PDB file of N, CA, C and O in Angstrom:
ATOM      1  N   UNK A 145      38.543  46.927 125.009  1.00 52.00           N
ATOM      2  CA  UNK A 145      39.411  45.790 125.163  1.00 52.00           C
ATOM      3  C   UNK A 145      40.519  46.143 126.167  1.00 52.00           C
ATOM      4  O   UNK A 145      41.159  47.195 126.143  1.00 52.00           O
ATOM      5  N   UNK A 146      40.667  45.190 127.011  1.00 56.00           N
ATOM      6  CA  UNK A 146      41.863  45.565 128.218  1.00 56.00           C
ATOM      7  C   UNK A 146      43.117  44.889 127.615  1.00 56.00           C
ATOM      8  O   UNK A 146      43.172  43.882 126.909  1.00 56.00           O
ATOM      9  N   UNK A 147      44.056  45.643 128.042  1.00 56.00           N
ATOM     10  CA  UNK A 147      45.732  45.096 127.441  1.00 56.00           C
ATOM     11  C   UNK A 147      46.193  44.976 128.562  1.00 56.00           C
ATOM     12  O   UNK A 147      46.302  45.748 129.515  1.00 56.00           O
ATOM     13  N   UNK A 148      46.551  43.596 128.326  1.00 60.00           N
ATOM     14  CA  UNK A 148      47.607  43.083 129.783  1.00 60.00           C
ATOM     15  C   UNK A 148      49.032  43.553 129.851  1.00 60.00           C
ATOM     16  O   UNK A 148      49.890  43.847 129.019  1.00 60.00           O
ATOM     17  N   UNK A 149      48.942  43.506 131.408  1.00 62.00           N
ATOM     18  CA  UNK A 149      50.238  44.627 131.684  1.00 62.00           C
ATOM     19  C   UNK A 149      51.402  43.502 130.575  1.00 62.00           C
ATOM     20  O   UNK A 149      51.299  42.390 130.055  1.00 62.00           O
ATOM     21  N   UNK A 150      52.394  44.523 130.639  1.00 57.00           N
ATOM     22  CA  UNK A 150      53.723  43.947 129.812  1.00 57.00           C
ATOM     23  C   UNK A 150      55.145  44.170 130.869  1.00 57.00           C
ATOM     24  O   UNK A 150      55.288  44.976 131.788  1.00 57.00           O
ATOM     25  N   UNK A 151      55.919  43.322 130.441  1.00 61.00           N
ATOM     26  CA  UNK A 151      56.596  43.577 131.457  1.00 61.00           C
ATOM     27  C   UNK A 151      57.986  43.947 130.547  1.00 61.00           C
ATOM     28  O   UNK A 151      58.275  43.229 129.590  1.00 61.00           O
ATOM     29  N   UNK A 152      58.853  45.157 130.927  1.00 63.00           N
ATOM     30  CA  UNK A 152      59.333  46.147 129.432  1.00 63.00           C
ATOM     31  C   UNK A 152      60.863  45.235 129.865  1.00 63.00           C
ATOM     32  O   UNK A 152      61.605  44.897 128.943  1.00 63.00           O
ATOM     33  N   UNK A 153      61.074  45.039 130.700  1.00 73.00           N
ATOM     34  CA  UNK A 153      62.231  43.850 130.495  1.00 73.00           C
ATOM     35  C   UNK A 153      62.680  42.861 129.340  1.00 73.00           C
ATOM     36  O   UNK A 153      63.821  42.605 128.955  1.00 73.00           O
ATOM     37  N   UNK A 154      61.449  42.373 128.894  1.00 84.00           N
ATOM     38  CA  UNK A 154      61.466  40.797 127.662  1.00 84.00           C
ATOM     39  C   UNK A 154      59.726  41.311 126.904  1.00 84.00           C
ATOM     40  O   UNK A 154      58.560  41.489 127.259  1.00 84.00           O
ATOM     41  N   UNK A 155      60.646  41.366 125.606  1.00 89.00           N
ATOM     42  CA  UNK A 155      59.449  41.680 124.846  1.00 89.00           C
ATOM     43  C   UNK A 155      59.131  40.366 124.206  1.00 89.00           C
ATOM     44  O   UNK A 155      59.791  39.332 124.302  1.00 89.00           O
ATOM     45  N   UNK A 156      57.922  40.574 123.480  1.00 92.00           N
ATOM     46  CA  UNK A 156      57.180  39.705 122.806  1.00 92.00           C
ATOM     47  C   UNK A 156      57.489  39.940 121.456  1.00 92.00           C
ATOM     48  O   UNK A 156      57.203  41.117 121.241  1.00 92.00           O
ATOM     49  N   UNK A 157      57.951  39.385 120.386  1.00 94.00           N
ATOM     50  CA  UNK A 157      58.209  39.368 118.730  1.00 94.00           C
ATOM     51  C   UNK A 157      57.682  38.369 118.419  1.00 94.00           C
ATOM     52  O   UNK A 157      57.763  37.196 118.783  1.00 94.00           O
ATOM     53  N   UNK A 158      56.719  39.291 117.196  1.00 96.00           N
ATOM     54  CA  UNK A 158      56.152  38.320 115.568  1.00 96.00           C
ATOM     55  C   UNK A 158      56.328  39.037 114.356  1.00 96.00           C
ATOM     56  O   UNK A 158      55.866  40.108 113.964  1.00 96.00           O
ATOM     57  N   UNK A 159      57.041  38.269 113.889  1.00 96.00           N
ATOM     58  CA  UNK A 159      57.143  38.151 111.815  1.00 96.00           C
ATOM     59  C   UNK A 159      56.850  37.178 111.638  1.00 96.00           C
ATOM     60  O   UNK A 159      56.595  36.129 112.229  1.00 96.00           O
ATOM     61  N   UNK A 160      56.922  37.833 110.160  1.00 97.00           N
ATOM     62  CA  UNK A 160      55.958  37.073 108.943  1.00 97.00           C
ATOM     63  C   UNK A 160      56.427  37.584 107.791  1.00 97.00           C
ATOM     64  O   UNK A 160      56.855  38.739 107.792  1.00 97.00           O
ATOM     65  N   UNK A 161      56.427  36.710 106.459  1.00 96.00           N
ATOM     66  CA  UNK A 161      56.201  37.601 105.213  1.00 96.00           C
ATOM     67  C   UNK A 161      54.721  37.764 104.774  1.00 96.00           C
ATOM     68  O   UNK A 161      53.986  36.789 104.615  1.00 96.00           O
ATOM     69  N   UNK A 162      54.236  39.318 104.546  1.00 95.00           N
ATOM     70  CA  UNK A 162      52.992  38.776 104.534  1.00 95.00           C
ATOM     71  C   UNK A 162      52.401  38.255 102.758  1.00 95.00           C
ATOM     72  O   UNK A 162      51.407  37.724 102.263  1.00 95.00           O
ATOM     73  N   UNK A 163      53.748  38.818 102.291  1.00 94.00           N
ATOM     74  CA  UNK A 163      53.910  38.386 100.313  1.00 94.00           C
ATOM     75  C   UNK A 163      55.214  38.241 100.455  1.00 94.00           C
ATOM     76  O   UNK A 163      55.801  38.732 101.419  1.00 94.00           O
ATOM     77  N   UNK A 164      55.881  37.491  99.434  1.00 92.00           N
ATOM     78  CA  UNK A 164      57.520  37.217  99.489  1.00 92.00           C
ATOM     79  C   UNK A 164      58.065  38.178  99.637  1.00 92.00           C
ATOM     80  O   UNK A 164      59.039  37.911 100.341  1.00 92.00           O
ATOM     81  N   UNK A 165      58.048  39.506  99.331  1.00 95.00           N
ATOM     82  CA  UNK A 165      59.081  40.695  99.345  1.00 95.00           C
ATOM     83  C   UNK A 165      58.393  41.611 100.412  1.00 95.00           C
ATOM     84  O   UNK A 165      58.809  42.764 100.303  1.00 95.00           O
ATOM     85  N   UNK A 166      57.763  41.505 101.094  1.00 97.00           N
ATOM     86  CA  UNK A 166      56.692  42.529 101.896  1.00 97.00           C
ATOM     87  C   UNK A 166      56.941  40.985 103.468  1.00 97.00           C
ATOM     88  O   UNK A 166      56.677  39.787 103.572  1.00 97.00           O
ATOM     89  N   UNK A 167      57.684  42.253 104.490  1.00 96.00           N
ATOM     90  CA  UNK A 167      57.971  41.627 105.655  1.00 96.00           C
ATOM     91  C   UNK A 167      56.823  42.431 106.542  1.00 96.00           C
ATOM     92  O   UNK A 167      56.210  43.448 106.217  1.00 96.00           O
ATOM     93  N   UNK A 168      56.693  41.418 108.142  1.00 97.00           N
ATOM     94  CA  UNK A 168      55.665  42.684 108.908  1.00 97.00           C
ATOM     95  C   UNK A 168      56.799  42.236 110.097  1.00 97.00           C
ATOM     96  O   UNK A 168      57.883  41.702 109.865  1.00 97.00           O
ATOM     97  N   UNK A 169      56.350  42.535 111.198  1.00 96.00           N
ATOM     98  CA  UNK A 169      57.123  42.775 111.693  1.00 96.00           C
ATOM     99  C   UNK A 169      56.034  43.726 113.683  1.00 96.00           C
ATOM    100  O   UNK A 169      55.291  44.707 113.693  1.00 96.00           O
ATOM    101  N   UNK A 170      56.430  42.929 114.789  1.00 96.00           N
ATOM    102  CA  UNK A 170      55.126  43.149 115.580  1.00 96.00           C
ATOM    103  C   UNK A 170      55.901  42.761 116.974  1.00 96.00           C
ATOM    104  O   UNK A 170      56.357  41.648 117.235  1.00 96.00           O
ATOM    105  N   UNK A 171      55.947  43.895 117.790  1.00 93.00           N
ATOM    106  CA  UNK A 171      56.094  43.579 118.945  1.00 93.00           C
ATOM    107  C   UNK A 171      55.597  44.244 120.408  1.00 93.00           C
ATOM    108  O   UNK A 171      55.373  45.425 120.672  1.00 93.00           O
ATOM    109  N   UNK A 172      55.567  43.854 120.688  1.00 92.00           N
ATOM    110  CA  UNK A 172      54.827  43.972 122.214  1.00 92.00           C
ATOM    111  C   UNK A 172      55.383  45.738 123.053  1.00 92.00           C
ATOM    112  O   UNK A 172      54.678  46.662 123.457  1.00 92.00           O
ATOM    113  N   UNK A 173      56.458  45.623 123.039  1.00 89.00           N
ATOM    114  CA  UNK A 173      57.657  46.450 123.782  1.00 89.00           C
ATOM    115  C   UNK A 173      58.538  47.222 123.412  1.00 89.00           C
ATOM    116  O   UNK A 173      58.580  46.961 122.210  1.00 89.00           O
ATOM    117  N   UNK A 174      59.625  48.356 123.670  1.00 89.00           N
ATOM    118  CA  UNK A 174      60.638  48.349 123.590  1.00 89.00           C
ATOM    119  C   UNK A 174      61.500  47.963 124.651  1.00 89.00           C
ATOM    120  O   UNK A 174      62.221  48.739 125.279  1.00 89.00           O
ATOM    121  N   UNK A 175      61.416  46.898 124.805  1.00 87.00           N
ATOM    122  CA  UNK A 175      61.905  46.059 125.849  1.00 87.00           C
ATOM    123  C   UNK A 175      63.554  46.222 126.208  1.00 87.00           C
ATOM    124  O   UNK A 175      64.226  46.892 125.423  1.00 87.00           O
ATOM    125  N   UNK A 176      64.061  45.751 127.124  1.00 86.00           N
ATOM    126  CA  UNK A 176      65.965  45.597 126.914  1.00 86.00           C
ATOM    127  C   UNK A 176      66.194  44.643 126.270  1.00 86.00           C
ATOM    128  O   UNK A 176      67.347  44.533 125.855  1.00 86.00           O
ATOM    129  N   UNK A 177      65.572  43.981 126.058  1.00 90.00           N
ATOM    130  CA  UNK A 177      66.038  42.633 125.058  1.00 90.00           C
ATOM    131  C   UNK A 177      66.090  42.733 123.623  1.00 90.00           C
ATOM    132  O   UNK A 177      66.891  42.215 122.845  1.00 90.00           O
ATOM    133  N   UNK A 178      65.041  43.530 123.386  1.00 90.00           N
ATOM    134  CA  UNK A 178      64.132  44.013 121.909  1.00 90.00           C
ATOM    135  C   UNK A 178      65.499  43.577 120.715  1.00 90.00           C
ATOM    136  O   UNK A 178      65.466  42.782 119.775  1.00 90.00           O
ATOM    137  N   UNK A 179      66.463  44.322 121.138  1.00 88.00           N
ATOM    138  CA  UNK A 179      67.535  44.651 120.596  1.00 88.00           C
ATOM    139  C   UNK A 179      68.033  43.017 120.148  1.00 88.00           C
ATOM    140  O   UNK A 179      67.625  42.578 119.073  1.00 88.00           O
ATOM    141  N   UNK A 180      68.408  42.658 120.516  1.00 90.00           N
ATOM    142  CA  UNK A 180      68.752  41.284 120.488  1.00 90.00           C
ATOM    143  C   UNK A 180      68.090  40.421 119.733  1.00 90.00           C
ATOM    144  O   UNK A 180      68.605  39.824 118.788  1.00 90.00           O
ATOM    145  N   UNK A 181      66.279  40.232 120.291  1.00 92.00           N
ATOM    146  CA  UNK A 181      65.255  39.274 119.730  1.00 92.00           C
ATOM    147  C   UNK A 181      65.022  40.599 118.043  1.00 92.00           C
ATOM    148  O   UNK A 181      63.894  40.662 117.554  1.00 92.00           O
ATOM    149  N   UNK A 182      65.782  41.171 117.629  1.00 91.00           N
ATOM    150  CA  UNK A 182      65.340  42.186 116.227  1.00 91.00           C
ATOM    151  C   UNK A 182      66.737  41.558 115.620  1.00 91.00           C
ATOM    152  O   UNK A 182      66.536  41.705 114.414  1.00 91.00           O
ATOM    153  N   UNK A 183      67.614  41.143 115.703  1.00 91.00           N
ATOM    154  CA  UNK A 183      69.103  41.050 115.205  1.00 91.00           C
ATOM    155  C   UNK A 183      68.194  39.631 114.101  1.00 91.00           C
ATOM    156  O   UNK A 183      67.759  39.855 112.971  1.00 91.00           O
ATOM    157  N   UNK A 184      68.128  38.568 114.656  1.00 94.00           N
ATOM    158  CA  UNK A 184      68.186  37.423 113.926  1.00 94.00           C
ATOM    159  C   UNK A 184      66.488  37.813 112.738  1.00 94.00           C
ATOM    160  O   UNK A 184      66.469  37.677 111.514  1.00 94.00           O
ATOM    161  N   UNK A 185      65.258  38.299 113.640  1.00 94.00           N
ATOM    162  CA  UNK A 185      64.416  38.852 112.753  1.00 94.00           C
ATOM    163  C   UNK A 185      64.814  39.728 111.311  1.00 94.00           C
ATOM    164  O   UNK A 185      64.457  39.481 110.159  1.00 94.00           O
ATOM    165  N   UNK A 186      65.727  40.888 111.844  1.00 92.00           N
ATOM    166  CA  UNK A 186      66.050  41.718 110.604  1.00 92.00           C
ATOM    167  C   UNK A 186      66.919  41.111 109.414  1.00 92.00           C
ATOM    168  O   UNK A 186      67.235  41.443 108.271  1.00 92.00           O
ATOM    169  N   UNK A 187      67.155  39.963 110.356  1.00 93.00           N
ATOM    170  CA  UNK A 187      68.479  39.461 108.928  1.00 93.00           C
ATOM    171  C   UNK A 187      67.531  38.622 108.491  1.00 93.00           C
ATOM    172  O   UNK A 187      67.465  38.879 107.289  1.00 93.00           O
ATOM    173  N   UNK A 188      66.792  37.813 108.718  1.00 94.00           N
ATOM    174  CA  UNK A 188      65.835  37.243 108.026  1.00 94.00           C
ATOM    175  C   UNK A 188      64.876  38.347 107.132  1.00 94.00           C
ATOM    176  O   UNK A 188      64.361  37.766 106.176  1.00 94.00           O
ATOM    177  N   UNK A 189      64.686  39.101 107.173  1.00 93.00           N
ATOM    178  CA  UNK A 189      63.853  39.905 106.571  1.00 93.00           C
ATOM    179  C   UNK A 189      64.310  41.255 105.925  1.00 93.00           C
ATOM    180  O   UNK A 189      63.581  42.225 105.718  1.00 93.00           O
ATOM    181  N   UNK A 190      65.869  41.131 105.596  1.00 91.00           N
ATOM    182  CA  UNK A 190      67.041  42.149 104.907  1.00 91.00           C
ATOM    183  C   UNK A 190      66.938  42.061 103.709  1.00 91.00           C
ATOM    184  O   UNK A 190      67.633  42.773 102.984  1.00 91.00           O
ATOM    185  N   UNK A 191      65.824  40.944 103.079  1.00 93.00           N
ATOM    186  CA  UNK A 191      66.124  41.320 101.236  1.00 93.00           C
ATOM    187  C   UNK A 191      64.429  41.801 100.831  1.00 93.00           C
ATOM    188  O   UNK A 191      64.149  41.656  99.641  1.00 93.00           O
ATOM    189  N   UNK A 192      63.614  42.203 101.495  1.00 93.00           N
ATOM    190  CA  UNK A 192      62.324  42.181 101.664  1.00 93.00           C
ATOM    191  C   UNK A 192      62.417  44.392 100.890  1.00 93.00           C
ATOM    192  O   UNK A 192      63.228  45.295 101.095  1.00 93.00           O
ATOM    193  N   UNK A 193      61.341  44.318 100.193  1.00 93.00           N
ATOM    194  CA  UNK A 193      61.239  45.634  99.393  1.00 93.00           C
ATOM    195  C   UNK A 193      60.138  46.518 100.536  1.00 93.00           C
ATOM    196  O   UNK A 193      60.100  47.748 100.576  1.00 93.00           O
ATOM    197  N   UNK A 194      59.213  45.534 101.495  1.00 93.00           N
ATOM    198  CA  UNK A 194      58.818  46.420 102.588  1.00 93.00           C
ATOM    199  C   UNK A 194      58.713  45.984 103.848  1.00 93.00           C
ATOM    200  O   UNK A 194      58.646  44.765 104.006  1.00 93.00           O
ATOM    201  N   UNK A 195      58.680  46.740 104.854  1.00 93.00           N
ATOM    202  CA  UNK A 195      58.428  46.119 105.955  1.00 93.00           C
ATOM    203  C   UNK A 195      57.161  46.811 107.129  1.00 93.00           C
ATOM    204  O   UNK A 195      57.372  47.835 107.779  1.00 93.00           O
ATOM    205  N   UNK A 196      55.959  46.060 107.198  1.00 95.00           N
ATOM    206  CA  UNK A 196      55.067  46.571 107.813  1.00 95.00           C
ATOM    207  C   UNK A 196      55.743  46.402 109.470  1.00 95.00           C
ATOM    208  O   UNK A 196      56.330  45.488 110.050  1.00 95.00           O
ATOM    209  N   UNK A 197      55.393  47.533 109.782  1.00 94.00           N
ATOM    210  CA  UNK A 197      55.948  47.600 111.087  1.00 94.00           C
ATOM    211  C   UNK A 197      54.723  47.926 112.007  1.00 94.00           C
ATOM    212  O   UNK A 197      54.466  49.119 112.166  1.00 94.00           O
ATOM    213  N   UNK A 198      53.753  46.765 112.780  1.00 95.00           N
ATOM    214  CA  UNK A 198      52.542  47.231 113.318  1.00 95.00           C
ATOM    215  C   UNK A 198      52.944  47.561 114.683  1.00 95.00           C
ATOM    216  O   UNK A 198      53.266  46.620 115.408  1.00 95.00           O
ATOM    217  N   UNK A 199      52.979  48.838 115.180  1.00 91.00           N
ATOM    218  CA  UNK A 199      52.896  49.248 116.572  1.00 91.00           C
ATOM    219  C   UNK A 199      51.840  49.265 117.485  1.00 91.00           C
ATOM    220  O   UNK A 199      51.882  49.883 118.548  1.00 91.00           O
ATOM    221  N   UNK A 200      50.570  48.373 116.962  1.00 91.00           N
ATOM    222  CA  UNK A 200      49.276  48.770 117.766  1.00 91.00           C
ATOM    223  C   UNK A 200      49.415  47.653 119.360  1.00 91.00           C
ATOM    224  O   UNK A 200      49.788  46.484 119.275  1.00 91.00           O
ATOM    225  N   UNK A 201      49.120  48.168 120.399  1.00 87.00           N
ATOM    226  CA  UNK A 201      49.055  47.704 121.334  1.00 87.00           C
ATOM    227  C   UNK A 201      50.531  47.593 121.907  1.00 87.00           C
ATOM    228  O   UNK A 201      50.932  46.654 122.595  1.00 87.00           O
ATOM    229  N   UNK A 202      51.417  48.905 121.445  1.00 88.00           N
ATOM    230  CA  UNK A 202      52.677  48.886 122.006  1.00 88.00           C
ATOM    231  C   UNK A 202      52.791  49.263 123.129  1.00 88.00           C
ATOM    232  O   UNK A 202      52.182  50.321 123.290  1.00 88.00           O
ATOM    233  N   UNK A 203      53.374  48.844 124.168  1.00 84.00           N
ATOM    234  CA  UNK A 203      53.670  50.377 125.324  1.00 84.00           C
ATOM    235  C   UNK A 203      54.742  50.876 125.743  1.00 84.00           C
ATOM    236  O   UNK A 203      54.951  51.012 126.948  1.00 84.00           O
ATOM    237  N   UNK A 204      55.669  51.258 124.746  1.00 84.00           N
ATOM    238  CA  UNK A 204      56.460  51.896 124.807  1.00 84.00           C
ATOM    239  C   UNK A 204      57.714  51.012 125.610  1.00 84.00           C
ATOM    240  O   UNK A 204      57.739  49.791 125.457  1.00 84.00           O
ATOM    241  N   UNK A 205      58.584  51.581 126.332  1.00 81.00           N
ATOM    242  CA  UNK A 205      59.788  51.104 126.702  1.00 81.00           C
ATOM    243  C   UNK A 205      60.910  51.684 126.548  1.00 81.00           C
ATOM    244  O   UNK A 205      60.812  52.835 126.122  1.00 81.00           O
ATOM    245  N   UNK A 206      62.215  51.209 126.788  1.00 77.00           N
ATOM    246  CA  UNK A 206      63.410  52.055 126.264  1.00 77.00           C
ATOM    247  C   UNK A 206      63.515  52.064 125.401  1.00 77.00           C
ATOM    248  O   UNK A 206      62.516  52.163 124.689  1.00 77.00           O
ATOM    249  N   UNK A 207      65.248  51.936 124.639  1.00 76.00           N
ATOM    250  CA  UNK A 207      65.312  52.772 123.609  1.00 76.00           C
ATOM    251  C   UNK A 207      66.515  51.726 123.105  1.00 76.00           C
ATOM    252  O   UNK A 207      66.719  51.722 121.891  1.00 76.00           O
ATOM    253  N   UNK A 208      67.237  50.939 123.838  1.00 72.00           N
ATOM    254  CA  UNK A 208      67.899  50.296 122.819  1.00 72.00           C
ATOM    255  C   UNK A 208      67.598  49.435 121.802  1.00 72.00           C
ATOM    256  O   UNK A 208      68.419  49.100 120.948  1.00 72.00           O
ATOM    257  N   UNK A 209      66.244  48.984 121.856  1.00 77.00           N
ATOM    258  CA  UNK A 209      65.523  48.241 120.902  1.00 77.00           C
ATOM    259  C   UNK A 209      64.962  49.568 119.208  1.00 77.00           C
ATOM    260  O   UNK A 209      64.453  49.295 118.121  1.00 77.00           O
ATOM    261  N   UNK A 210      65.296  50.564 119.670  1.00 81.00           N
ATOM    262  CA  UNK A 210      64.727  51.669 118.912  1.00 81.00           C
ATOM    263  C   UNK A 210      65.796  51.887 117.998  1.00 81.00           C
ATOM    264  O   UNK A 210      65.583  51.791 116.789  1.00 81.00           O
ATOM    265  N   UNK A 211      67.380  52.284 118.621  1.00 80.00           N
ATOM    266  CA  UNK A 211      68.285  52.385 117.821  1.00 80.00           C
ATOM    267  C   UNK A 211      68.619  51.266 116.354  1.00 80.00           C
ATOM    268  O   UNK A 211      69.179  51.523 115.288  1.00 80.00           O
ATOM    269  N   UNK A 212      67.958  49.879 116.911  1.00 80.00           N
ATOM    270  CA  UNK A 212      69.050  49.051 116.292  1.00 80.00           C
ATOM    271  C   UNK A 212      67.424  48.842 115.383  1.00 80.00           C
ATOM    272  O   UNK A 212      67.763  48.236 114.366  1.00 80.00           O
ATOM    273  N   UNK A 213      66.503  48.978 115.340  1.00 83.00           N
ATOM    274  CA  UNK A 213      65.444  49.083 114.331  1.00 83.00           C
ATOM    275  C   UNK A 213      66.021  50.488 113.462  1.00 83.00           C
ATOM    276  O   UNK A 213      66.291  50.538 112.262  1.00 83.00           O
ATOM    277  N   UNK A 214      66.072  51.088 114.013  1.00 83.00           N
ATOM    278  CA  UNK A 214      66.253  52.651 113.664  1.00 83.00           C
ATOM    279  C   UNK A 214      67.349  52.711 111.966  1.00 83.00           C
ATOM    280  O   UNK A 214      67.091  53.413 110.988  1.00 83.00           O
ATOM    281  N   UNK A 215      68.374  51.876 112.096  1.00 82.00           N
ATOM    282  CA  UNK A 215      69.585  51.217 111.585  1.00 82.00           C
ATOM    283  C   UNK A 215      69.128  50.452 110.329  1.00 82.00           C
ATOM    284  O   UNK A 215      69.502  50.503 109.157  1.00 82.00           O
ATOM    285  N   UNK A 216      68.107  49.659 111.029  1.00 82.00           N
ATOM    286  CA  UNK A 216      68.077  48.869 109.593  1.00 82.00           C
ATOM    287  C   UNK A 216      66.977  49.588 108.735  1.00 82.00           C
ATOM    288  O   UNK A 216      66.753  49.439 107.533  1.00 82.00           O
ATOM    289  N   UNK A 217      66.453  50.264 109.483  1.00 82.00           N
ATOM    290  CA  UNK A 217      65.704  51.402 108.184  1.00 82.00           C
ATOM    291  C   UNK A 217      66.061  52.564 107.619  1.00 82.00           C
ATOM    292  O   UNK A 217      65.264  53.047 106.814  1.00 82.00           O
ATOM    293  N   UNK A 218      67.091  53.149 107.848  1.00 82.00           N
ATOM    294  CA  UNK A 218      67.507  54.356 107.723  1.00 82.00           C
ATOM    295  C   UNK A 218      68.472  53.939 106.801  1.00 82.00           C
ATOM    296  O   UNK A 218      69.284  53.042 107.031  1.00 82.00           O
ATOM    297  N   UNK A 219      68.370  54.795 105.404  1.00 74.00           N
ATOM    298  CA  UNK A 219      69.750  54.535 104.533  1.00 74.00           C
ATOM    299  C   UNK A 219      70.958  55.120 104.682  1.00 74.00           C
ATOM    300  O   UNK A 219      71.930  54.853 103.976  1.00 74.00           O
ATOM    301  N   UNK A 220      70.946  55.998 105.672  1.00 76.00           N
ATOM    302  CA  UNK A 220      72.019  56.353 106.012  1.00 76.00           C
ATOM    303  C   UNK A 220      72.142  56.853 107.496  1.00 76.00           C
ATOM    304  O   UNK A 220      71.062  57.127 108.019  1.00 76.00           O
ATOM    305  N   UNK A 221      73.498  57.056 108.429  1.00 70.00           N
ATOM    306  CA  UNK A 221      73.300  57.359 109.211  1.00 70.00           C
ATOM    307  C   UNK A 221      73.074  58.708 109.735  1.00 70.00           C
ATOM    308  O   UNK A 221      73.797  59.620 109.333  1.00 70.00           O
ATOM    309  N   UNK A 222      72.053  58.955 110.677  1.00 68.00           N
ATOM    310  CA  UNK A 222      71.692  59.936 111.341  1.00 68.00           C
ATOM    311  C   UNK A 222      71.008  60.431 112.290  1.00 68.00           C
ATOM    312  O   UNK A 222      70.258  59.474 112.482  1.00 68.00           O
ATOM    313  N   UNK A 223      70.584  61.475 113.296  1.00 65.00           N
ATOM    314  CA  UNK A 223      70.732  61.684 114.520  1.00 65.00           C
ATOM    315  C   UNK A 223      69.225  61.009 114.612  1.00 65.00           C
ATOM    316  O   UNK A 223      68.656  61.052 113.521  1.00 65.00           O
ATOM    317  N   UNK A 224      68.311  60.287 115.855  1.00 62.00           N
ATOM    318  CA  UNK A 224      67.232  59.825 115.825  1.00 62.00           C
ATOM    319  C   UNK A 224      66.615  60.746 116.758  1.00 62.00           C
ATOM    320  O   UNK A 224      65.423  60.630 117.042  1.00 62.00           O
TER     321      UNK A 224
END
């Protein structure tokens, strides 16, 4: 299967619950935007007991989209 180029500028985001307490959670990139298009996702999906996080068909990207995921999973803070 061929994967079309991505362009790491503007990522692509999908959620879902895939059961009421079980979030997923799917994106394309770590885009520069990532960060931003994850703010209104994570608060929607902040009372959820899991969160599938599918990375398949990612290609990587920077990193400010990494920190602010990084945050809402980590119970406490520390070095990534």
């Amino acid at each position: 299967m061929l994967l079309k180029k991505r362009d790491i500028r503007r990522a692509e985001i999908r959620s879902s619950r895939i059961r009421p307490r079980i979030g997923y959670l799917w994106f394309d990139t770590w885009a520069f935007d990532l960060s931003a298009k994850l703010e209104p996702v994570l608060a929607e999906l902040r009372d959820t007991d899991g969160l599938v996080l599918d990375l398949r068909q990612n290609r990587g990207g920077t990193n400010p989209g990494v920190d602010r995921l990084a945050k809402f999973l980590l119970a406490e803070a520390g070095l990534i």
